[in-house]
mmCIF file of C-alpha atoms in Angstrom:
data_model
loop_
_atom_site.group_PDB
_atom_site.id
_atom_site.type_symbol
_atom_site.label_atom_id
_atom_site.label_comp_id
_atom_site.label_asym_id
_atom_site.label_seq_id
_atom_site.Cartn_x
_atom_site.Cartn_y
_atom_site.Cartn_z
ATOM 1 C CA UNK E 1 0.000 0.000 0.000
ATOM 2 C CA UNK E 2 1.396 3.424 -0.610
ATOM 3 C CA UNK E 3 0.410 6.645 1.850
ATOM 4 C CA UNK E 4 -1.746 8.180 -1.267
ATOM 5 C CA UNK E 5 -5.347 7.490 0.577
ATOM 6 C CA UNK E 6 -4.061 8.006 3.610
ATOM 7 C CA UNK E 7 -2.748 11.192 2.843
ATOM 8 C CA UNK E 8 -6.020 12.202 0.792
ATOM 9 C CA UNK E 9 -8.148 11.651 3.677
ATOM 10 C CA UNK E 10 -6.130 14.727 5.426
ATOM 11 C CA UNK E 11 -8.285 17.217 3.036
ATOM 12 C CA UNK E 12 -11.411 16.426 5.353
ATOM 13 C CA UNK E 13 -9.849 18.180 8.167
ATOM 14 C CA UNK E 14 -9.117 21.440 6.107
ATOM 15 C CA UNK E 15 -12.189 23.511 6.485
ATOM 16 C CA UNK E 16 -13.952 24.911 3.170
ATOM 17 C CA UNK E 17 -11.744 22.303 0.932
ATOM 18 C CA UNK E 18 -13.788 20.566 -1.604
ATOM 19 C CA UNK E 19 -13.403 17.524 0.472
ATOM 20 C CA UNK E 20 -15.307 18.783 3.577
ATOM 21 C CA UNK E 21 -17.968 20.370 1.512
ATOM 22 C CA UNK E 22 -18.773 17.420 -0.263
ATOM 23 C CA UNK E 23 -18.287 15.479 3.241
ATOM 24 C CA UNK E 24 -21.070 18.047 4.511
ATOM 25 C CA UNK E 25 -23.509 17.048 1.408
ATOM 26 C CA UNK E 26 -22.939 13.452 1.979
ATOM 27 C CA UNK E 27 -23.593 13.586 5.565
ATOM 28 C CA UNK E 28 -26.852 15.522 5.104
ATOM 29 C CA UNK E 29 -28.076 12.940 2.500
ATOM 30 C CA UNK E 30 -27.150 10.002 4.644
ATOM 31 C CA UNK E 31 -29.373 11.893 7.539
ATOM 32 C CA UNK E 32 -32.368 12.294 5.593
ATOM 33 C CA UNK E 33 -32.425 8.684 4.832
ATOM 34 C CA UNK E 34 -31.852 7.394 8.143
ATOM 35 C CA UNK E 35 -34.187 9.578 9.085
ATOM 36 C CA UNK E 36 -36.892 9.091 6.819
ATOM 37 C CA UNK E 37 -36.160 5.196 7.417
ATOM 38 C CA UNK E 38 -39.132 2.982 8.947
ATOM 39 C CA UNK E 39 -38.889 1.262 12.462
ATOM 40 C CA UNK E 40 -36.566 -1.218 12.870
ATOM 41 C CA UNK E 41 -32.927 -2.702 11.682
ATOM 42 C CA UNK E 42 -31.642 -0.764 8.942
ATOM 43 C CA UNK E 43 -28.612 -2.230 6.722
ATOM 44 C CA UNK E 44 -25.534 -0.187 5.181
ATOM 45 C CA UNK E 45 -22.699 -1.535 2.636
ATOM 46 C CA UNK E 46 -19.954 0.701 1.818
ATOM 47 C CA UNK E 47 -17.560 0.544 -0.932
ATOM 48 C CA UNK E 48 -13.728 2.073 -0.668
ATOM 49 C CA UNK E 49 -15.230 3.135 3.000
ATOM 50 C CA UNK E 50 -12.097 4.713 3.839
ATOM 51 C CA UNK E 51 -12.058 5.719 7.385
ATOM 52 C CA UNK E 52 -15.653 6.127 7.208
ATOM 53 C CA UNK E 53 -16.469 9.377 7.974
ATOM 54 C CA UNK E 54 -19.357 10.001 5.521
ATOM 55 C CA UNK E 55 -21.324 7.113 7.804
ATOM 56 C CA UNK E 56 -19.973 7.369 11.199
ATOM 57 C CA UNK E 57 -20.273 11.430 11.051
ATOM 58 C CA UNK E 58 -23.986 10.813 10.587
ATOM 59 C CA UNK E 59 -24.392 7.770 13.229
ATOM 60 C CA UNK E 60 -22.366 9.323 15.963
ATOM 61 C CA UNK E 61 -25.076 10.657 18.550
ATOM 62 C CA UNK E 62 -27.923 9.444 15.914
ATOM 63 C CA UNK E 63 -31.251 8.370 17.996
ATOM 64 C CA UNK E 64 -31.017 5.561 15.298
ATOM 65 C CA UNK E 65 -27.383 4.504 15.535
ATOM 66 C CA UNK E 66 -28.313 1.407 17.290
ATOM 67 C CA UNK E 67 -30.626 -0.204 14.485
ATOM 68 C CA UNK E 68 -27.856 0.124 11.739
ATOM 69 C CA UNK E 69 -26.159 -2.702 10.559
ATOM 70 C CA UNK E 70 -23.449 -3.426 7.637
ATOM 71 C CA UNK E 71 -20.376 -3.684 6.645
ATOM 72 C CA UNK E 72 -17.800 -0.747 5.469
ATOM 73 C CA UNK E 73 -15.247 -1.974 2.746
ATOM 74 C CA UNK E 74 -11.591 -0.775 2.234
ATOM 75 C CA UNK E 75 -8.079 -2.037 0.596
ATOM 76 C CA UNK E 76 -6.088 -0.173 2.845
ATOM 77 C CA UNK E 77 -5.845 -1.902 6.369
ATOM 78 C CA UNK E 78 -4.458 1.616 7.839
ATOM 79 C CA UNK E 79 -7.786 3.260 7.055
ATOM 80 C CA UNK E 80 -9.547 -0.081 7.700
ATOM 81 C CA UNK E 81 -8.311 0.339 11.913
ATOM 82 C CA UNK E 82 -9.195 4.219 11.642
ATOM 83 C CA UNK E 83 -12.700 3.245 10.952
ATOM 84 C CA UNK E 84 -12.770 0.801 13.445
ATOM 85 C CA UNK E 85 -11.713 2.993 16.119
ATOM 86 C CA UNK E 86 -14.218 5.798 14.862
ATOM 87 C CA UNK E 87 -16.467 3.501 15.127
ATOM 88 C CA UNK E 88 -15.822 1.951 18.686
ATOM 89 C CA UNK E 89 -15.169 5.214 20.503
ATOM 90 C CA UNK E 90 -18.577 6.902 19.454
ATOM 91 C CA UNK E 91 -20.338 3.144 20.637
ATOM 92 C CA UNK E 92 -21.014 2.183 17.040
ATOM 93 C CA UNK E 93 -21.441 -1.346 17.223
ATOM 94 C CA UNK E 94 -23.131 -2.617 14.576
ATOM 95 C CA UNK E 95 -20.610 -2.012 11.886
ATOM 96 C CA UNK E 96 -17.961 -3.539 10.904
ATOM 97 C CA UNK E 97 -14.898 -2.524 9.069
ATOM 98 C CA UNK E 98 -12.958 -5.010 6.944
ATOM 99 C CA UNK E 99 -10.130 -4.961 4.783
ATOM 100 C CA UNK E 100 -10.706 -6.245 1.375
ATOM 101 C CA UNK E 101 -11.270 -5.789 -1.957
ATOM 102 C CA UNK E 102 -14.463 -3.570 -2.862
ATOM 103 C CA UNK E 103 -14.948 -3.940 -6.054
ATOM 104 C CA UNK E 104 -15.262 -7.740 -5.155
ATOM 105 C CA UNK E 105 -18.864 -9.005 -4.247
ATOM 106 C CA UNK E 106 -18.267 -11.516 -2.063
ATOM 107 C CA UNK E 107 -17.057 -8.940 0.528
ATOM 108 C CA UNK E 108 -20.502 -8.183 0.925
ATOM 109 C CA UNK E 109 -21.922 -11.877 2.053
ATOM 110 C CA UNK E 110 -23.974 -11.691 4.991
ATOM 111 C CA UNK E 111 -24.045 -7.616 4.885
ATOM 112 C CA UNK E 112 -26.735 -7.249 1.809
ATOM 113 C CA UNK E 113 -29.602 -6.503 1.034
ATOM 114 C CA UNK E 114 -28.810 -3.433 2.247
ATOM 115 C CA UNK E 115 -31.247 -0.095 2.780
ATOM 116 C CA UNK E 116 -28.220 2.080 2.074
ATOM 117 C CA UNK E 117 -25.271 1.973 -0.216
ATOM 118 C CA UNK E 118 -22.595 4.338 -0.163
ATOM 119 C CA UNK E 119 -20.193 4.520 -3.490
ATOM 120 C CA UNK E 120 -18.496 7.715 -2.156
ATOM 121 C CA UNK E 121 -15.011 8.241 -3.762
ATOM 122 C CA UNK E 122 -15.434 5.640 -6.214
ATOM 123 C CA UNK E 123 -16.379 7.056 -9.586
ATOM 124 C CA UNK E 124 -13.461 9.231 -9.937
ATOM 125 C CA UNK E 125 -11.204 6.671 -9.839
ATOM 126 C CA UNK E 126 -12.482 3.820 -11.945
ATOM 127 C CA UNK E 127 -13.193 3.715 -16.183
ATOM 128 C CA UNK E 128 -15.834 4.962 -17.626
ATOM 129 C CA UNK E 129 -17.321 1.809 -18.580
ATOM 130 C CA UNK E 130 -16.706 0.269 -15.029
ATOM 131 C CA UNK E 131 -18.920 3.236 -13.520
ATOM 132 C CA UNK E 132 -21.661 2.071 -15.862
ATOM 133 C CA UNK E 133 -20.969 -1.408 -14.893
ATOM 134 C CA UNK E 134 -20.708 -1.337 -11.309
ATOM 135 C CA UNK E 135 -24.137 1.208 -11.840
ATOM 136 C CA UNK E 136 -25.801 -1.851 -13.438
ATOM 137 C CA UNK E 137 -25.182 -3.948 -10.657
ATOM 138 C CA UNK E 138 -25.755 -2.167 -7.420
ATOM 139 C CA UNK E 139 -29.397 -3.465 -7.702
ATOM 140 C CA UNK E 140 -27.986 -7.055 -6.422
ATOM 141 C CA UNK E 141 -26.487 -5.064 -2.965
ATOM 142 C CA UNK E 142 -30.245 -3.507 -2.471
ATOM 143 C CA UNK E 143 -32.790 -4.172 -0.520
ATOM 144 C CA UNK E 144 -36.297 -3.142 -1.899
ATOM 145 C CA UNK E 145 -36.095 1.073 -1.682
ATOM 146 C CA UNK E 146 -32.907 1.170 -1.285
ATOM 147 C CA UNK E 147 -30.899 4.594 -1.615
ATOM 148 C CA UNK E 148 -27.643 4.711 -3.193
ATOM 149 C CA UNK E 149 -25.150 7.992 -2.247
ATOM 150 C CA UNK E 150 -22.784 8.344 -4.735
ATOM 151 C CA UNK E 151 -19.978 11.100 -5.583
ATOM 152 C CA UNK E 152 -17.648 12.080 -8.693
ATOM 153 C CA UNK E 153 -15.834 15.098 -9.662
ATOM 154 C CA UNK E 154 -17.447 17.063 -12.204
ATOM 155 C CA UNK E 155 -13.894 18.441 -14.173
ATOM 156 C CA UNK E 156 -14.608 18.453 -17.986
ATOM 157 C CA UNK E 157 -15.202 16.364 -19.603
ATOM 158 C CA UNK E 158 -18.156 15.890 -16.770
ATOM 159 C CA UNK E 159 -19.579 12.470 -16.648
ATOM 160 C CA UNK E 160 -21.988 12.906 -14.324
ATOM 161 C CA UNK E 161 -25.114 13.669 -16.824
ATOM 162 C CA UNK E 162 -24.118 9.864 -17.945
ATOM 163 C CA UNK E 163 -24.179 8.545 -14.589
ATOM 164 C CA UNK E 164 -27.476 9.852 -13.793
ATOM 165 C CA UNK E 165 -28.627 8.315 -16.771
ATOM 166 C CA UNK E 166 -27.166 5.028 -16.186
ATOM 167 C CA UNK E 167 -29.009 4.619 -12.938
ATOM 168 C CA UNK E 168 -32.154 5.962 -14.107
ATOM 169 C CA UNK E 169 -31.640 2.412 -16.646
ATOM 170 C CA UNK E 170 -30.703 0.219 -14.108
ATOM 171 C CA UNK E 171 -34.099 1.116 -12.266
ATOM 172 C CA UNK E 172 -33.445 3.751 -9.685
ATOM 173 C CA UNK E 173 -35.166 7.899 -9.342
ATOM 174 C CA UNK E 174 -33.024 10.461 -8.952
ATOM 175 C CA UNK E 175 -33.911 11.624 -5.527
ATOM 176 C CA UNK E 176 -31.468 14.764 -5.496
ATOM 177 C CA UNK E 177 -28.128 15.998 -7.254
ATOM 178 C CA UNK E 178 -26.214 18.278 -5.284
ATOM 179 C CA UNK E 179 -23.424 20.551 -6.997
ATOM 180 C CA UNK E 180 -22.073 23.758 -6.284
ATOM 181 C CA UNK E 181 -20.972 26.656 -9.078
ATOM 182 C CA UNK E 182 -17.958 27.333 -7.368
ATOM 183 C CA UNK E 183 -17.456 23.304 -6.397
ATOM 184 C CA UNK E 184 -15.912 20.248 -8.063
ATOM 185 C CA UNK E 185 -17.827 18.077 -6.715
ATOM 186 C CA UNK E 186 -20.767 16.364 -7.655
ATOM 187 C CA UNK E 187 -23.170 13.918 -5.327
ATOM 188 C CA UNK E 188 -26.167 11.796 -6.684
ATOM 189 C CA UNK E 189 -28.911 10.316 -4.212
ATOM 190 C CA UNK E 190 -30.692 7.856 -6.111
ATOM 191 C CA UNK E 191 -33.811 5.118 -5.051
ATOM 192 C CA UNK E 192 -34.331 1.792 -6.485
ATOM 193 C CA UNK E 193 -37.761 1.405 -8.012
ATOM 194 C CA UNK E 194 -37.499 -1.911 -9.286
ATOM 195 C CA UNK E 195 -37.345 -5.111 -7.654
ATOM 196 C CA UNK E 196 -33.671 -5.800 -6.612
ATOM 197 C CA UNK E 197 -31.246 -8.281 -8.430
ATOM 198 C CA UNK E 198 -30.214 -11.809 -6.760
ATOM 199 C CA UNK E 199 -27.213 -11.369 -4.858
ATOM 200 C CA UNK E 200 -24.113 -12.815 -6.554
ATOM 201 C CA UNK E 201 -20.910 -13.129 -4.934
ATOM 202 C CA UNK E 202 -17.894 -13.276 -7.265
ATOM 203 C CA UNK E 203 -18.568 -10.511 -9.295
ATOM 204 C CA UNK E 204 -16.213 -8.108 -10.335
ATOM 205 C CA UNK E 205 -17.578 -4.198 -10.300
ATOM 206 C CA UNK E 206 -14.419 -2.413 -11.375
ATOM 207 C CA UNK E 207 -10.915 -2.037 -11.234
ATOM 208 C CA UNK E 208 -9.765 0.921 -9.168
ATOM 209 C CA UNK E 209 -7.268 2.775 -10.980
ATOM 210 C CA UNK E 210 -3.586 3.684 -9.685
ATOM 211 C CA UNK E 211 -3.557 6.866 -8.250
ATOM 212 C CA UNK E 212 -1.387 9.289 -10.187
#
């Protein structure tokens, strides 16, 4: 592992950087869901988790912390024990952190069908065609109604028309796009309206790229 993500994740902590906005943004959307959620246990998956702060910002104090569930996914074990401590010292203890590979189904056995799924991070880092492929198959990580949070840079050429598009085809609403004019940053909120796929375990989303 090199100290790339680590040293990424150090952008969160400077206030007003794109990072922290879009951290904000994320964090709101991840409240309204949990909010708006029914009664009851209430899943979450997410993919290149990192140390997690989009999810445990939101559960930390949350009258609902203690029905969530799931499973947050990373390949670096450094951010992977960052997580995990986030996550024990605010008595989060329905989540676990694992190291692993995200892109690789299998690491979600046992945590899906999940209510939420977080792809925060992810888009900006992988092909084109793998964001429309790993679009296509986020219906087999859902639970019926799921949301999906999902972020990627909007520098030209922007992508993130296409996106939207590809998950209005693979059955989901747009429930909100946030942006900013004077922000890089773009984050889609989106609800399956279809019934979900079978879970599969084997399957391949994407291939993160090298960082440069």
């Amino acid at each position: 592992m090199t100290d790339h993500w680590v040293e990424w994740h150090a952008a969160y902590d400077r206030p007003g950087s794109s990072l922290a906005r879009r951290l904000e943004v994320v964090q709101h959307r991840i409240r309204q869901v949990l909010d708006g959620a029914a009664p009851g246990p209430f899943r979450v998956v997410s993919l290149c988790a990192g140390e997690g702060r989009d999810l445990l910002g939101v559960l930390d104090g949350h009258p609902r912390a203690a029905d969530v569930t799931g499973r947050l996914v990373d390949a670096d074990p450094r951010l992977v024990a960052t997580a995990s401590a986030r996550a024990a010292a605010g008595g989060i203890h329905g989540l676990e952190a694992i190291t692993g590979d995200a892109a690789d189904t299998t690491q979600y056995d046992g945590a899906v069908p999940a209510d939420l799924v977080l792809v925060c991070g992810v888009f900006g880092n992988i092909s084109d065609d793998d964001i429309a492929r790993t679009v296509n198959h986020l219906p087999m990580l859902c639970a019926p109604g799921a949301t999906v949070i999902w972020t990627r840079h909007r520098a030209a050429p922007d992508l993130t028309p296409e996106i939207r598009d590809w998950f209005a085809d693979a059955g989901f609403e747009e429930v909100a796009f946030d942006s900013a004019a004077d922000a890089k940053f773009g984050v889609g909120t989106h609800r399956l309206r279809v019934d979900p796929e079978p879970y599969a375990p084997g399957v391949t989303l994407f291939r993160f790229l090298t960082p440069g």
